[in-house]
Coordinates of C-alpha atoms in Angstrom, one line a residue:
X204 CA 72.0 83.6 -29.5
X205 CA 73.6 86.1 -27.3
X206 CA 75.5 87.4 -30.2
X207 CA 72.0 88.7 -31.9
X208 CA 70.9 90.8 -29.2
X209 CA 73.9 92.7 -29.2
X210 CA 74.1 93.4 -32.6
X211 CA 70.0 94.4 -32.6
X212 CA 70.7 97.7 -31.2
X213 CA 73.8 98.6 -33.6
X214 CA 71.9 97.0 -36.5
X215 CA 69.3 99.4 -35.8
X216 CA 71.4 102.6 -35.3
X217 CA 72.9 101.6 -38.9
X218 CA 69.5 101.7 -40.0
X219 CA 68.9 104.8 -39.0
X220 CA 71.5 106.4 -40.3
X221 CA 70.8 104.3 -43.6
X222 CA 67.1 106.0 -43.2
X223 CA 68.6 110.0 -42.9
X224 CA 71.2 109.3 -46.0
X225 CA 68.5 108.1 -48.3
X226 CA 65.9 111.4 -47.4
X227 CA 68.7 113.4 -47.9
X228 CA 69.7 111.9 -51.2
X229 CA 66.4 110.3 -52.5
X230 CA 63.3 111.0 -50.4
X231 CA 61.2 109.9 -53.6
X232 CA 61.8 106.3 -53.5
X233 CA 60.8 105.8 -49.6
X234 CA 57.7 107.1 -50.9
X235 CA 57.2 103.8 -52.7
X236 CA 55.3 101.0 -51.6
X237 CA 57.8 98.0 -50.4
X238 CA 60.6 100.2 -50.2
X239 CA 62.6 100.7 -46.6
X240 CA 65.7 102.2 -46.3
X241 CA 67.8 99.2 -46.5
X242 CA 66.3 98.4 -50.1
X243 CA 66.3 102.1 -51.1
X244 CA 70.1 102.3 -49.9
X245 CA 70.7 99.4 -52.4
X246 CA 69.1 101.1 -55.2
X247 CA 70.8 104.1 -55.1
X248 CA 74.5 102.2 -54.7
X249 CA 73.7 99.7 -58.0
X250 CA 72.0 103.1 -59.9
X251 CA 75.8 105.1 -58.9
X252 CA 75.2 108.3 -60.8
X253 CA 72.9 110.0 -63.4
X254 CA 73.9 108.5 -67.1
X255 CA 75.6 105.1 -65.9
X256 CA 72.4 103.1 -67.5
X257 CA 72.2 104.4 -71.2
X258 CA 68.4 103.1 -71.2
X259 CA 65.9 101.1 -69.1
X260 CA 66.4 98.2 -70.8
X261 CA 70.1 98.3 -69.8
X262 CA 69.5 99.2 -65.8
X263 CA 66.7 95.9 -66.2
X264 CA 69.5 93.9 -67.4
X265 CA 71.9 95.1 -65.0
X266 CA 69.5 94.0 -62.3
X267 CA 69.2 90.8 -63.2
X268 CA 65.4 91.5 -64.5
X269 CA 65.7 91.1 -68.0
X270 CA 63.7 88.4 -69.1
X271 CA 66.0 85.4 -71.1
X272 CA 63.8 83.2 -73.8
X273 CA 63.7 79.6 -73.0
X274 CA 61.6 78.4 -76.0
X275 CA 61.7 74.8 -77.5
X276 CA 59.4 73.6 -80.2
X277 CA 56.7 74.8 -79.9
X278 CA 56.8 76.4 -76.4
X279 CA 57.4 80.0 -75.9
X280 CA 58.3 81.1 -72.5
X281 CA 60.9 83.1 -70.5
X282 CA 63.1 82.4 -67.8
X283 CA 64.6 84.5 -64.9
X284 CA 68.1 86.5 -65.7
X285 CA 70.2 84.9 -62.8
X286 CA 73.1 87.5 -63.5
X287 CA 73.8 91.2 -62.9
X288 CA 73.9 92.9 -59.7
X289 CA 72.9 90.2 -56.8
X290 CA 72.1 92.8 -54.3
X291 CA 70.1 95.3 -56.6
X292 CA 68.0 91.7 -57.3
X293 CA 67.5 90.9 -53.9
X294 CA 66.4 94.1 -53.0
X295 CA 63.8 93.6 -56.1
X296 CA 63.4 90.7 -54.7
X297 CA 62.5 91.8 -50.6
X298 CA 60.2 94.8 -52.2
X299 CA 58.4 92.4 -54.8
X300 CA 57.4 90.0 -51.8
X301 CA 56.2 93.7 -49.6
X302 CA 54.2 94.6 -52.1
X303 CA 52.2 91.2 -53.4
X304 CA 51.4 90.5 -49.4
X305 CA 50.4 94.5 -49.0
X306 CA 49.3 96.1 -52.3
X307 CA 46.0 95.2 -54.0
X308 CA 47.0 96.8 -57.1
X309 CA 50.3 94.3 -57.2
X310 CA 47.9 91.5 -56.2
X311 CA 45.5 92.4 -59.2
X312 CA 48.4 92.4 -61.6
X313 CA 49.6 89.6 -60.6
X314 CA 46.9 87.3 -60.7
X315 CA 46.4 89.3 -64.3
X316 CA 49.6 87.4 -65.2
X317 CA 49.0 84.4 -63.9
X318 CA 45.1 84.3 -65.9
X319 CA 47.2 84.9 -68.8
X320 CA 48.6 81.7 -68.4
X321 CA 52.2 82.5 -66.7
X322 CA 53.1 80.5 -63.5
X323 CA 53.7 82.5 -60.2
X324 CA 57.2 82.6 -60.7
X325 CA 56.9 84.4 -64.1
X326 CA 54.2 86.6 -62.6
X327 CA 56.8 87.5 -60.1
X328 CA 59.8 88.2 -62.9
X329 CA 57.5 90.4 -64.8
X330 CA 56.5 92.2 -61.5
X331 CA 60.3 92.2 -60.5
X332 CA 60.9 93.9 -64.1
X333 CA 57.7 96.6 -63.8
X334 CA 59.3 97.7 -60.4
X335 CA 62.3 97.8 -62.2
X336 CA 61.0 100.5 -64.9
X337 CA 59.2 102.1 -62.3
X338 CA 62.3 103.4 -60.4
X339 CA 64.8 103.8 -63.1
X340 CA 62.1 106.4 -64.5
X341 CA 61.9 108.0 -60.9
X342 CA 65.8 108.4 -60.4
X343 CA 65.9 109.9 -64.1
X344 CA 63.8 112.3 -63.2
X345 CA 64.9 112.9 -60.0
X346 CA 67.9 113.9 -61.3
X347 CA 67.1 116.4 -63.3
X348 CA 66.6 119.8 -62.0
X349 CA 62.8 120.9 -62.3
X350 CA 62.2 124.1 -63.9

């Protein structure tokens, strides 16, 4: 126990810092709902540079996102990716669980999925993989200089 409160304060200096490096770099994605600065630091070390991902569908599958079929007979269904980049998916992951406890909107979609007949934890793959979209289109255009 005594170890945790001396790390509390250093843990929250690196925060901080953390918090300062990402408005410099990215302001845009603290703007998002879910997203600290421990989550948006994580984003922006799995997305690298502009032009790493050719495509959305390959920055999904590099975060572990991408849906996998898991059909048999007559059942058609998907199952969650469990490889690509561990930390980009746990970050997913911490901002999916922000945003179903906080946002209505995510709350609406996701009991949308689960109406459509997909259990919670496919509601929250597909949720994982919209969030997904959502900021690989933000840091392609944030990349590009505005005219």
């Amino acid at each position: 126990m005594l170890h945790r409160s001396i790390d509390r304060p250093e843990a929250k200096e690196l925060e901080l810092e953390l918090l300062a490096i990402v408005r410099t770099v990215a302001p845009e994605l603290l703007a998002l709902q879910g997203i600290g600065p421990i989550s948006a630091a994580q984003i922006l070390i799995s997305w690298s540079h502009p032009g790493r991902f050719r495509s959305e569908a390959a920055f999904v599958a590099f975060a572990g996102v991408a849906p996998i079929p898991a059909s048999s007979g007559l059942t058609n269904r998907h199952r969650i990716n469990r490889s690509g980049d561990r930390q980009l998916n746990r970050a997913l992951h911490t901002i999916t669980l922000i945003r179903i406890r906080l946002d209505p909107s995510t709350r609406a979609y996701v009991a949308l999925r689960i109406s459509e007949g997909k259990t919670a934890r496919d509601a929250q793959r597909c949720l994982k993989r919209a969030i997904c979209r959502q900021l690989f289109k933000l840091l392609e255009r944030g990349d590009q200089p505005t005219q």
